[in-house]
Every structure is written in structure tokens, then in C-alpha cells.
């Protein structure tokens, strides 16, 4: 059977990697995928731009999200000889460069409930059409009788490596100036420290999302929501909907200043229905994703250092007065010393709140 073929391929792998996708989350496979990874000693990545929580991001085998560009993703998958994708529907870059997303020579096992996804981006040596959770549970059961000493040793080595890499990432990402705009990593880490353990994160932080989705660790189903294809405008109204659906859980919306303006009227809806959503605006006073896109493509704007229509300045948007005009209590956070108290204030309110947080304005590309 296909399950037996997958078991054989994974058993002989020296460096297996699991990529968990939104289809895996929809089937309720969070715990099952973790169990499989622990059993065979495999590191786990989230598919690029996952819109749901596909794997516990605080797990010792979680090696972080893949990215919507080939250069970064193929580097993260370097060394993998067998790749198991589970419910994945996004292994294509946002900007085509001609480079593969997965390493040449890696053997692919694909599990999906959608027949259209089988072999869509890359040919699979073993293709399994079925419910991801049921398939993963079969794989775990099949490995129960296998000799696992080698798997256990590999797991220890992988966990040690991931721990070291994670520590370096945290140190770099969270470094922030004492005065003035903060690094997005620092903001994301402080959000996690002040939020409740069962908090739900609605993410539309765009160019800050790599920091938000990595440093705001989550391990419970239905605790992360993101717009799959990167289209903008979902964040604020989605947070309102999530809070209506889960009124007893803390709901935090991380949103870029540019993306917030697509559907800013959602603030009024939150106020109208007295929904205690905390909206955290990652404010760099620009449409940074567009600037980064031009950097990736080395456009003329980069040569001139002039990005027409991409700066939200002259005047800058006053999110405090804007939020208050719609009935939402708001505060400006201009430097790191103000952030902790502001988060505690926002999280302690019985109605909606908005924090306008100044982040660094350096131009970074996430597309190439």
C-alpha cells in the first residue's frame, strides 16, 4: 500500500523533513503530526504563508515557517533527502526566479485530501490521497514495531540544532534600540510574554509576519489565522469574527499600518459589539511589502531611492484619533520602555483597544 511505501521511504531516510500545511490543520492533525515527528526524528516546517496553526510553534522539532521565495526555502530544506508534505497547497514562490523551492534529489511523499494538489508543484514518489490525520495516525502506528534507537538519536541532534538556531534568531530578531522605533521581533516577543497562554493570534503584519509567527509561539488548535495568499484587508474584520466565534479567548490582531487601512471600519464593528480585541498596529509609515517587492526586482525606484506612493507620510496617519473616532480606546507606543505597560493596559480592557506601535522603517524584501 501507499502507507507501507511511505513507511519504507521514511525508515531509510537519513535526514527526513516534514512540511505541514493548512490541510493538515483542517483535519485536526496537530497532535498526530507532532507524534510522527517525534517517532521518526524529523524536523518540521510550516508551509509558506500557512493560514492556520499547522504545528506547535514552541515544539522542540519545529524548525520554523518556510518562506514564499525559493532562495530562503530551499536553504531551509538543505540536506533533506526525504520530504513528507501533509495537507500542503503552497510550494510556489510569490515571485518566480526559476529556482526550485525544494532541493534537487529530495524524494517526496505527499499526503493530501485534495486530488488537485497531488503532484501539482513537484512529482511525488509516494502520493497518498486521504484525510491527513487518518493517514498520519496510520504512519505512526506502522512505526510502532520499528527499531527506533537511531530515530531517537537523530531526534536529539535535531532538537539541539534547532534550539541553537532558535536562540540565535531570537537574539538577532529581538535586538532593538532603547529609544525610537522598535524591531518587529521585539514587539512580537513582548506580545507573547504579556498575552494569555490560550490567546488567539490573527495575523496581517505582512513584512513583520516572519517575526510574529515565529516569536508569538502557539500550541493549541484554532489559535492562528492568516490570509493565505497574502492579499490584504482581512486582518481587522477577521479578528472581529474570531472574537465573535471564541468570546472566551483572548484575541490579538497583529496588523501592518498599510494593511489596516484596507478595512479600518472593522474598528467600529468591534466597538459596536463591545468585542475585546487588541489591535496591534506594526507601524513603519509605509507600504513596506511594495518597497520590498521593488528591491527584489531591482526596479528603478531602488536606484533613485524614491518609492512613489508607498510612504504613508505627509501626513502620517494618526491611528489614535482614528481609532477613538470609531469608539476604540487607543495608545501610541513610541519606544520599548512603553510597550509592556501598553500591552497590559490593552489586554486588561473589557472592550476593543488599539496600540499604534512604531517599528523600524528599514526596507527589507521577503519576496526573493
Tab-separated table of C-alpha atoms in Angstrom, residues 40-271:
chain	number	residue	atom	x	y	z
A	40	UNK	CA	10.938	9.234	13.320
A	41	UNK	CA	13.147	12.140	14.443
A	42	UNK	CA	12.214	14.644	11.747
A	43	UNK	CA	12.314	18.402	11.794
A	44	UNK	CA	9.090	20.166	10.861
A	45	UNK	CA	8.391	23.316	8.874
A	46	UNK	CA	5.126	25.112	8.226
A	47	UNK	CA	4.283	25.574	4.568
A	48	UNK	CA	4.864	29.098	3.200
A	49	UNK	CA	2.175	31.552	4.333
A	50	UNK	CA	0.187	28.990	6.319
A	51	UNK	CA	-3.181	30.467	7.283
A	52	UNK	CA	-3.792	28.158	10.273
A	53	UNK	CA	-1.699	26.684	13.075
A	54	UNK	CA	-0.215	23.622	11.383
A	55	UNK	CA	2.303	22.603	14.072
A	56	UNK	CA	3.009	23.723	17.660
A	57	UNK	CA	5.480	26.560	17.166
A	58	UNK	CA	7.045	26.003	20.599
A	59	UNK	CA	7.799	22.334	19.843
A	60	UNK	CA	11.448	21.288	20.034
A	61	UNK	CA	11.286	19.834	16.480
A	62	UNK	CA	9.717	22.926	14.918
A	63	UNK	CA	12.273	24.480	12.580
A	64	UNK	CA	10.128	27.476	11.633
A	65	UNK	CA	7.990	28.547	8.695
A	66	UNK	CA	9.081	28.240	5.096
A	67	UNK	CA	9.013	31.430	3.052
A	68	UNK	CA	7.219	32.451	-0.154
A	69	UNK	CA	10.517	32.732	-2.004
A	70	UNK	CA	12.653	29.949	-3.387
A	71	UNK	CA	16.039	31.152	-2.156
A	72	UNK	CA	15.148	31.120	1.545
A	73	UNK	CA	13.012	27.998	1.432
A	74	UNK	CA	15.467	25.787	-0.431
A	75	UNK	CA	18.157	26.908	2.034
A	76	UNK	CA	15.970	25.895	4.986
A	77	UNK	CA	15.375	22.489	3.376
A	78	UNK	CA	19.055	21.958	2.585
A	79	UNK	CA	20.217	18.433	3.313
A	80	UNK	CA	16.770	16.854	3.303
A	81	UNK	CA	16.763	13.514	1.492
A	82	UNK	CA	13.073	12.674	2.081
A	83	UNK	CA	10.354	15.335	2.368
A	84	UNK	CA	6.873	14.495	3.624
A	85	UNK	CA	4.249	17.144	2.853
A	86	UNK	CA	0.972	16.941	4.752
A	87	UNK	CA	-2.019	18.933	3.528
A	88	UNK	CA	0.260	21.407	1.752
A	89	UNK	CA	-1.068	23.547	-1.088
A	90	UNK	CA	1.627	26.197	-1.362
A	91	UNK	CA	5.075	25.246	-2.621
A	92	UNK	CA	5.362	28.007	-5.194
A	93	UNK	CA	7.142	31.362	-4.776
A	94	UNK	CA	5.321	34.693	-4.905
A	95	UNK	CA	7.967	35.972	-7.324
A	96	UNK	CA	9.211	33.480	-9.916
A	97	UNK	CA	13.003	33.295	-10.179
A	98	UNK	CA	13.480	29.945	-11.900
A	99	UNK	CA	14.815	28.364	-8.697
A	100	UNK	CA	13.230	25.299	-7.115
A	101	UNK	CA	11.536	25.537	-3.720
A	102	UNK	CA	12.782	22.083	-2.646
A	103	UNK	CA	16.282	20.599	-3.031
A	104	UNK	CA	17.166	18.675	-6.155
A	105	UNK	CA	17.303	14.979	-5.365
A	106	UNK	CA	14.967	15.093	-2.378
A	107	UNK	CA	12.393	12.286	-2.575
A	108	UNK	CA	8.841	13.475	-1.996
A	109	UNK	CA	5.972	11.844	-0.104
A	110	UNK	CA	2.719	13.761	-0.424
A	111	UNK	CA	-0.435	13.401	1.679
A	112	UNK	CA	-3.495	15.441	0.740
A	113	UNK	CA	-7.264	15.204	0.859
A	114	UNK	CA	-7.420	17.235	-2.371
A	115	UNK	CA	-6.631	15.285	-5.528
A	116	UNK	CA	-5.776	18.534	-7.325
A	117	UNK	CA	-2.793	19.042	-5.034
A	118	UNK	CA	-1.191	15.660	-5.725
A	119	UNK	CA	1.843	16.285	-7.926
A	120	UNK	CA	0.794	19.891	-8.555
A	121	UNK	CA	4.163	21.547	-7.954
A	122	UNK	CA	6.564	18.586	-7.832
A	123	UNK	CA	6.206	14.896	-8.708
A	124	UNK	CA	5.688	12.678	-5.666
A	125	UNK	CA	7.434	9.322	-5.347
A	126	UNK	CA	4.668	8.286	-2.933
A	127	UNK	CA	1.307	10.031	-3.246
A	128	UNK	CA	-1.465	9.388	-0.712
A	129	UNK	CA	-4.958	10.744	-1.283
A	130	UNK	CA	-6.789	10.759	2.030
A	131	UNK	CA	-7.582	12.565	5.251
A	132	UNK	CA	-4.248	13.838	6.628
A	133	UNK	CA	-4.966	12.999	10.254
A	134	UNK	CA	-6.049	9.439	9.459
A	135	UNK	CA	-3.020	8.914	7.221
A	136	UNK	CA	-0.576	10.249	9.823
A	137	UNK	CA	-2.103	8.082	12.535
A	138	UNK	CA	-1.596	5.063	10.261
A	139	UNK	CA	2.040	6.021	9.754
A	140	UNK	CA	2.601	6.400	13.499
A	141	UNK	CA	1.007	3.019	14.123
A	142	UNK	CA	3.121	1.418	11.381
A	143	UNK	CA	6.316	2.697	13.011
A	144	UNK	CA	5.316	1.299	16.402
A	145	UNK	CA	7.027	-2.002	15.663
A	146	UNK	CA	10.123	-0.498	14.050
A	147	UNK	CA	13.515	-0.244	15.732
A	148	UNK	CA	13.688	3.386	16.807
A	149	UNK	CA	17.092	3.730	18.506
A	150	UNK	CA	18.515	5.565	15.504
A	151	UNK	CA	15.423	7.760	15.292
A	152	UNK	CA	15.798	8.761	18.948
A	153	UNK	CA	19.439	9.735	18.500
A	154	UNK	CA	18.578	11.748	15.382
A	155	UNK	CA	15.795	13.491	17.263
A	156	UNK	CA	18.229	14.574	19.997
A	157	UNK	CA	20.641	16.018	17.446
A	158	UNK	CA	17.898	17.841	15.562
A	159	UNK	CA	16.406	19.292	18.738
A	160	UNK	CA	19.837	20.530	19.830
A	161	UNK	CA	20.483	22.150	16.444
A	162	UNK	CA	17.046	23.798	16.336
A	163	UNK	CA	17.497	25.091	19.871
A	164	UNK	CA	20.791	26.745	18.930
A	165	UNK	CA	19.396	28.238	15.722
A	166	UNK	CA	16.306	29.493	17.536
A	167	UNK	CA	18.419	31.182	20.205
A	168	UNK	CA	20.472	32.966	17.539
A	169	UNK	CA	17.319	34.055	15.710
A	170	UNK	CA	15.716	35.390	18.889
A	171	UNK	CA	18.861	37.302	19.824
A	172	UNK	CA	19.092	38.904	16.383
A	173	UNK	CA	15.379	39.488	15.819
A	174	UNK	CA	14.696	40.988	19.236
A	175	UNK	CA	17.620	43.407	19.283
A	176	UNK	CA	16.030	46.848	19.388
A	177	UNK	CA	17.051	50.469	20.020
A	178	UNK	CA	16.459	51.837	23.512
A	179	UNK	CA	14.811	54.932	22.064
A	180	UNK	CA	12.638	55.286	18.996
A	181	UNK	CA	11.103	52.693	16.670
A	182	UNK	CA	11.439	49.043	17.724
A	183	UNK	CA	12.323	45.893	15.839
A	184	UNK	CA	9.211	43.873	14.902
A	185	UNK	CA	10.775	40.826	16.581
A	186	UNK	CA	10.989	42.640	19.891
A	187	UNK	CA	7.336	43.670	19.631
A	188	UNK	CA	6.228	40.121	18.792
A	189	UNK	CA	8.164	38.654	21.710
A	190	UNK	CA	6.700	41.146	24.166
A	191	UNK	CA	3.205	40.428	22.860
A	192	UNK	CA	3.750	36.746	23.608
A	193	UNK	CA	5.073	37.468	27.087
A	194	UNK	CA	2.078	39.586	28.082
A	195	UNK	CA	-0.689	37.588	26.360
A	196	UNK	CA	-2.537	34.634	27.888
A	197	UNK	CA	-1.455	31.074	27.139
A	198	UNK	CA	-4.645	30.390	25.162
A	199	UNK	CA	-4.510	33.645	23.165
A	200	UNK	CA	-5.619	33.611	19.536
A	201	UNK	CA	-3.485	35.490	17.017
A	202	UNK	CA	-4.968	36.978	13.851
A	203	UNK	CA	-2.001	37.992	11.704
A	204	UNK	CA	-1.813	40.538	8.918
A	205	UNK	CA	1.508	42.058	9.864
A	206	UNK	CA	2.811	41.416	6.316
A	207	UNK	CA	6.561	42.243	6.299
A	208	UNK	CA	6.669	41.577	10.049
A	209	UNK	CA	4.889	38.227	9.815
A	210	UNK	CA	8.065	36.098	9.867
A	211	UNK	CA	8.813	37.536	13.305
A	212	UNK	CA	5.228	37.428	14.537
A	213	UNK	CA	4.527	33.841	13.516
A	214	UNK	CA	7.863	32.625	14.899
A	215	UNK	CA	8.121	34.538	18.178
A	216	UNK	CA	4.446	34.555	19.181
A	217	UNK	CA	4.517	30.844	19.998
A	218	UNK	CA	1.259	28.879	19.842
A	219	UNK	CA	0.388	25.241	20.502
A	220	UNK	CA	-3.420	24.997	20.536
A	221	UNK	CA	-5.677	24.313	17.524
A	222	UNK	CA	-7.581	27.293	16.130
A	223	UNK	CA	-5.170	29.795	17.634
A	224	UNK	CA	-3.661	31.293	14.452
A	225	UNK	CA	-5.324	32.873	11.407
A	226	UNK	CA	-3.706	34.457	8.365
A	227	UNK	CA	-4.795	35.393	4.833
A	228	UNK	CA	-3.432	32.518	2.737
A	229	UNK	CA	-2.311	34.215	-0.438
A	230	UNK	CA	-1.050	37.414	1.144
A	231	UNK	CA	-3.999	39.506	-0.046
A	232	UNK	CA	-4.647	42.442	2.256
A	233	UNK	CA	-7.636	43.680	4.241
A	234	UNK	CA	-8.692	40.535	6.083
A	235	UNK	CA	-6.910	41.118	9.381
A	236	UNK	CA	-9.140	43.569	11.237
A	237	UNK	CA	-12.534	42.102	10.234
A	238	UNK	CA	-11.222	38.554	10.695
A	239	UNK	CA	-10.229	39.399	14.261
A	240	UNK	CA	-13.764	40.660	14.872
A	241	UNK	CA	-15.171	37.399	13.517
A	242	UNK	CA	-12.761	35.260	15.538
A	243	UNK	CA	-13.733	37.067	18.743
A	244	UNK	CA	-17.431	36.546	17.990
A	245	UNK	CA	-16.718	32.841	17.442
A	246	UNK	CA	-14.482	32.486	20.510
A	247	UNK	CA	-15.683	35.110	23.023
A	248	UNK	CA	-13.928	33.458	25.975
A	249	UNK	CA	-10.448	33.563	24.430
A	250	UNK	CA	-8.070	36.492	24.199
A	251	UNK	CA	-7.888	37.694	20.588
A	252	UNK	CA	-4.958	39.756	19.346
A	253	UNK	CA	-4.678	41.159	15.836
A	254	UNK	CA	-1.182	41.980	14.546
A	255	UNK	CA	-1.595	44.248	11.528
A	256	UNK	CA	0.591	46.499	9.396
A	257	UNK	CA	-0.293	50.159	9.180
A	258	UNK	CA	-0.817	49.929	5.437
A	259	UNK	CA	-2.942	46.787	5.572
A	260	UNK	CA	-5.012	48.220	8.449
A	261	UNK	CA	-6.266	50.965	6.135
A	262	UNK	CA	-7.893	48.468	3.773
A	263	UNK	CA	-10.748	47.754	6.217
A	264	UNK	CA	-10.282	50.179	9.077
A	265	UNK	CA	-14.054	50.333	9.600
A	266	UNK	CA	-13.795	46.968	11.382
A	267	UNK	CA	-12.733	49.000	14.421
A	268	UNK	CA	-16.229	50.485	14.557
A	269	UNK	CA	-17.744	46.995	14.397
A	270	UNK	CA	-15.568	45.882	17.310
A	271	UNK	CA	-16.710	48.925	19.308
